[in-house]
Short mmCIF file of C-alpha atoms in Angstrom, two decimals:
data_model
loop_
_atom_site.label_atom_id
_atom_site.label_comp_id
_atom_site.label_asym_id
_atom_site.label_seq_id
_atom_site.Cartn_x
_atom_site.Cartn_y
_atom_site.Cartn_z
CA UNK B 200 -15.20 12.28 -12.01
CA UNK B 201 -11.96 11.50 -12.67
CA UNK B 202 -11.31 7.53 -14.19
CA UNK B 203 -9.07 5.01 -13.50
CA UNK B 204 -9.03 1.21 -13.93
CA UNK B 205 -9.32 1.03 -10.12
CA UNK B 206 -12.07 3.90 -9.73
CA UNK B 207 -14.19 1.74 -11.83
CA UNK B 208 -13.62 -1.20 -10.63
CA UNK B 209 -15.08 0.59 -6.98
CA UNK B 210 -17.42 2.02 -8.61
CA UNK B 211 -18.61 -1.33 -9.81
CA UNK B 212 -18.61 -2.73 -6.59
CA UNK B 213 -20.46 0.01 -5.15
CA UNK B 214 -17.64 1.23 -2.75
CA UNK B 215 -18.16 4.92 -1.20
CA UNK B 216 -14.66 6.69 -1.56
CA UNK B 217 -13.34 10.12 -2.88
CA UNK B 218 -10.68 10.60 -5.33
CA UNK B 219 -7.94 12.86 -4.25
CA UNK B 220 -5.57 13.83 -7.60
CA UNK B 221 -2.29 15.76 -6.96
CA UNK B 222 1.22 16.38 -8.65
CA UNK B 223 3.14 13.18 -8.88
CA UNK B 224 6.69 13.47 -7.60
CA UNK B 225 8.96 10.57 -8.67
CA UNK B 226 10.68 9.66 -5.16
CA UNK B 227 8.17 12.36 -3.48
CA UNK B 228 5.80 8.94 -2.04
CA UNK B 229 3.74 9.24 0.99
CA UNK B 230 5.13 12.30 2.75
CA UNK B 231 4.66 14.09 -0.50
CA UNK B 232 1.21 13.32 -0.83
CA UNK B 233 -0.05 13.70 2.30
CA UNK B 234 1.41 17.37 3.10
CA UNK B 235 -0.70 18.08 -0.56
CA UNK B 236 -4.02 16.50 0.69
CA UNK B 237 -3.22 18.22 4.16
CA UNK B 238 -3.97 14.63 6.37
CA UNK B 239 -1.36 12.85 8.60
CA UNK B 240 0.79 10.59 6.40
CA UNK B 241 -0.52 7.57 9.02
CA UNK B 242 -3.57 7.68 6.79
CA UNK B 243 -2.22 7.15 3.54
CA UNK B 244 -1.46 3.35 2.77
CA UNK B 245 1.54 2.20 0.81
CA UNK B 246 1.21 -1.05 -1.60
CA UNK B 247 4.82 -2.72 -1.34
CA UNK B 248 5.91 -5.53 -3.40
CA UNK B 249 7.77 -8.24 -2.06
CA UNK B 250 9.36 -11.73 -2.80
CA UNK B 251 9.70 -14.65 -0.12
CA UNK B 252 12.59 -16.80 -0.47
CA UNK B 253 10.11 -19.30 -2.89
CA UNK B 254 10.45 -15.82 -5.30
CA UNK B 255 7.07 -15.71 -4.61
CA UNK B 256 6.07 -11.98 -4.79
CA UNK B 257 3.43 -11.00 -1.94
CA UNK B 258 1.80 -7.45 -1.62
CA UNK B 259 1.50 -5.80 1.63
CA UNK B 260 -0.47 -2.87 2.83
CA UNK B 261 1.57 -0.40 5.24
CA UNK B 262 0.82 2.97 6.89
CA UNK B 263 3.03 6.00 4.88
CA UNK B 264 5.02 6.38 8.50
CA UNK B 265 6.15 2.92 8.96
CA UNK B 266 8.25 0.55 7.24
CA UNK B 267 7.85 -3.38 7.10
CA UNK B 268 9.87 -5.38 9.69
CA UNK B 269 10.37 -8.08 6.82
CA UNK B 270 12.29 -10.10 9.66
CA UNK B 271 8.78 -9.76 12.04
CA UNK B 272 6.89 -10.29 8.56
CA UNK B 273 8.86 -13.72 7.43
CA UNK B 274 8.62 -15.22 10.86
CA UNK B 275 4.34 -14.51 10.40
CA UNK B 276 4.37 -15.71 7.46
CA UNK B 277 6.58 -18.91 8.11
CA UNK B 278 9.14 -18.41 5.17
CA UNK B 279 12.83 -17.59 6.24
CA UNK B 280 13.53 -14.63 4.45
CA UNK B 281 11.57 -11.42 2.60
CA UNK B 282 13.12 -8.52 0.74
CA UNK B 283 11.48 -5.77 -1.50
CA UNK B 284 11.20 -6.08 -4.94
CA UNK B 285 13.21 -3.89 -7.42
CA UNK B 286 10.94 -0.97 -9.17
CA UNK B 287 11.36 -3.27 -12.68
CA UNK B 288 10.49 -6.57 -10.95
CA UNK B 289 7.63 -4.68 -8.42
CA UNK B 290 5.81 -3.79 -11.97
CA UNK B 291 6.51 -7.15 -13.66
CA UNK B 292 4.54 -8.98 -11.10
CA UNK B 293 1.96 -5.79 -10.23
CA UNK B 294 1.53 -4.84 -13.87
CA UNK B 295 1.99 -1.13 -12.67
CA UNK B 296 4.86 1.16 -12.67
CA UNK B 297 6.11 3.12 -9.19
CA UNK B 298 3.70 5.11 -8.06
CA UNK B 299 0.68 3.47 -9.33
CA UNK B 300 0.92 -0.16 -7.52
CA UNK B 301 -2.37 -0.72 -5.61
CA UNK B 302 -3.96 -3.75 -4.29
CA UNK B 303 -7.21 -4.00 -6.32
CA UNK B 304 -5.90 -4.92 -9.69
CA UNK B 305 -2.66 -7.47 -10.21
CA UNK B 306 -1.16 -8.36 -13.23
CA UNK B 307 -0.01 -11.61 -10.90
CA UNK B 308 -2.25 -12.95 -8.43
CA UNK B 309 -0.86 -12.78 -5.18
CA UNK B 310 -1.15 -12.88 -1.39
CA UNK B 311 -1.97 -9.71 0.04
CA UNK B 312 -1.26 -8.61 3.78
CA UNK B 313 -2.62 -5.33 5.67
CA UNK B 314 -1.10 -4.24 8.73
CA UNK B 315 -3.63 -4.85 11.65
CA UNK B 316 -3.63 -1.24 12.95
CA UNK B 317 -4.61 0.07 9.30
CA UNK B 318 -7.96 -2.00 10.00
CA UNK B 319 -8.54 0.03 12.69
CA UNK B 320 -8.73 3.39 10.94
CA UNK B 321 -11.95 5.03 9.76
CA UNK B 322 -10.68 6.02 6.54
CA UNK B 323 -7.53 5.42 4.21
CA UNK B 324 -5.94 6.98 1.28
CA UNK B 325 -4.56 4.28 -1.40
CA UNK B 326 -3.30 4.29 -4.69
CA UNK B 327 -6.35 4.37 -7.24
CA UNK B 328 -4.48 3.35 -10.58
CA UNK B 329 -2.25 6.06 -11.38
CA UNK B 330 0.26 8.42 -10.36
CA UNK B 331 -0.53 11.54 -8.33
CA UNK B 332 -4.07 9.63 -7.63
CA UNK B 333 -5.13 8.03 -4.02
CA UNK B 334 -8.93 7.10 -3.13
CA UNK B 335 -9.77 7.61 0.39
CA UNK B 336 -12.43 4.75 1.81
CA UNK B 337 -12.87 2.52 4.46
CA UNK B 338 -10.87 0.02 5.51
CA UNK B 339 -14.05 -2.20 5.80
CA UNK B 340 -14.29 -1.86 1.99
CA UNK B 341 -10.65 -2.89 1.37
CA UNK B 342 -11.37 -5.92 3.86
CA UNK B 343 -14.63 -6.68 1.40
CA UNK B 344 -12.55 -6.60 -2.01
CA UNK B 345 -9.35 -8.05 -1.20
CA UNK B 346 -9.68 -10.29 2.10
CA UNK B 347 -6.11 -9.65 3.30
CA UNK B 348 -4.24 -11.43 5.95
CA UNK B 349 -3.66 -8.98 8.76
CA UNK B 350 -0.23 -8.75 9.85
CA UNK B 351 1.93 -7.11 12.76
CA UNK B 352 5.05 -5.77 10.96
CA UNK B 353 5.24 -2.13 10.89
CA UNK B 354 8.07 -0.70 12.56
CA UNK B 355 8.88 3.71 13.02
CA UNK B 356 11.29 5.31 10.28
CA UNK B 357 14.70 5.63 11.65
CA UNK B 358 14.84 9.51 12.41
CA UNK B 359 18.34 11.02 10.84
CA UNK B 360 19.92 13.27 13.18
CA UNK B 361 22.40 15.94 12.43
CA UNK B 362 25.70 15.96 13.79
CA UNK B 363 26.68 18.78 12.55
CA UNK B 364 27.09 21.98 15.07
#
C-alpha cells in the first residue's frame, strides 16, 4: 500500500479508508481530481488555511464545489474578519506545501472547522499527505480524530458566463 505520514497515522488509529493516487496538477485542485477518480467533486473535501483578524490561522474543511462565506464564517466564529492564507504562509503554519494540506497532521496546532453538510456524507475524499493522494473514509472517522467545530459557511461557485455571441 502506498505510505504517507497521514496513511499511517490512520492506519494507527485503525481507520477503514482507501487510498486513491492520481497525477498532481499544480492549480488542477478538486475538479481535477475528482473527474480522475470519476466521483462528484461534492465528495472530495478541501483543507483551507485561514487567519482571523488575531492572525490566528484556523483550518476549515469544505466540499470541492463550494467556497467559504468567510463573512458567514467570522460572524460563527465571533471574530470580525477572515481571509485565506497565502500558499507561503498556508504551509508555514500547516507544515505542508499546496496540494498536500490535510487536517490530520499540523505543523501549528490549530482550530479546525468542517462544514455541517460534509458530516452528513457517507464517505469523503481528503488529502492523505501528499500531492496527487486523497483517502476516502467516513466522516465519522474524521469526527473521531480531529473533533471539529461544525460550521454553516459554504456558499455555490460563481458560474462565469460568456458574453460572447
Amino acid at each position: 500500500m502506498d505510505t504517507s505520514p497521514v496513511i499511517e497515522l490512520l492506519q494507527r488509529q485503525n481507520i477503514s479508508f482507501t487510498v486513491h493516487r492520481f497525477e498532481y496538477e499544480s492549480g488542477g485542485g478538486t475538479k481535477r481530481s475528482s473527474t480522475i477518480l470519476g466521483i462528484s467533486e461534492h465528495f472530495v473535501v478541501k483543507s483551507l488555511l485561514f487567519e482571523t483578524d488575531e492572525r490566528s490561522p484556523i483550518l476549515v474543511l469544505m466540499h470541492g464545489d463550494r467556497l467559504v462565506d468567510t463573512k458567514e464564517l467570522a460572524k460563527q466564529l465571533g471574530v470580525s474578519k477572515i481571509w485565506s492564507c497565502a500558499p507561503a504562509v498556508a504551509q508555514s503554519f500547516s507544515g505542508w506545501p499546496v496540494g498536500a494540506t490535510n487536517p490530520f497532521i499540523l505543523k501549528t496546532k490549530m482550530p479546525i472547522y468542517v462544514e455541517e453538510t460534509v458530516m452528513k456524507l457517507a464517505r469523503v475524499y481528503i488529502n492523505g499527505g501528499g500531492q496527487g493522494l486523497l483517502v476516502a473514509l467516513s466522516p465519522i472517522d474524521i469526527e473521531r480524530l480531529l473533533s471539529p467545530r461544525l460550521v454553516r459557511c459554504a456558499k455555490e461557485k460563481a458560474v462565469i458566463v460568456s458574453k460572447a455571441p
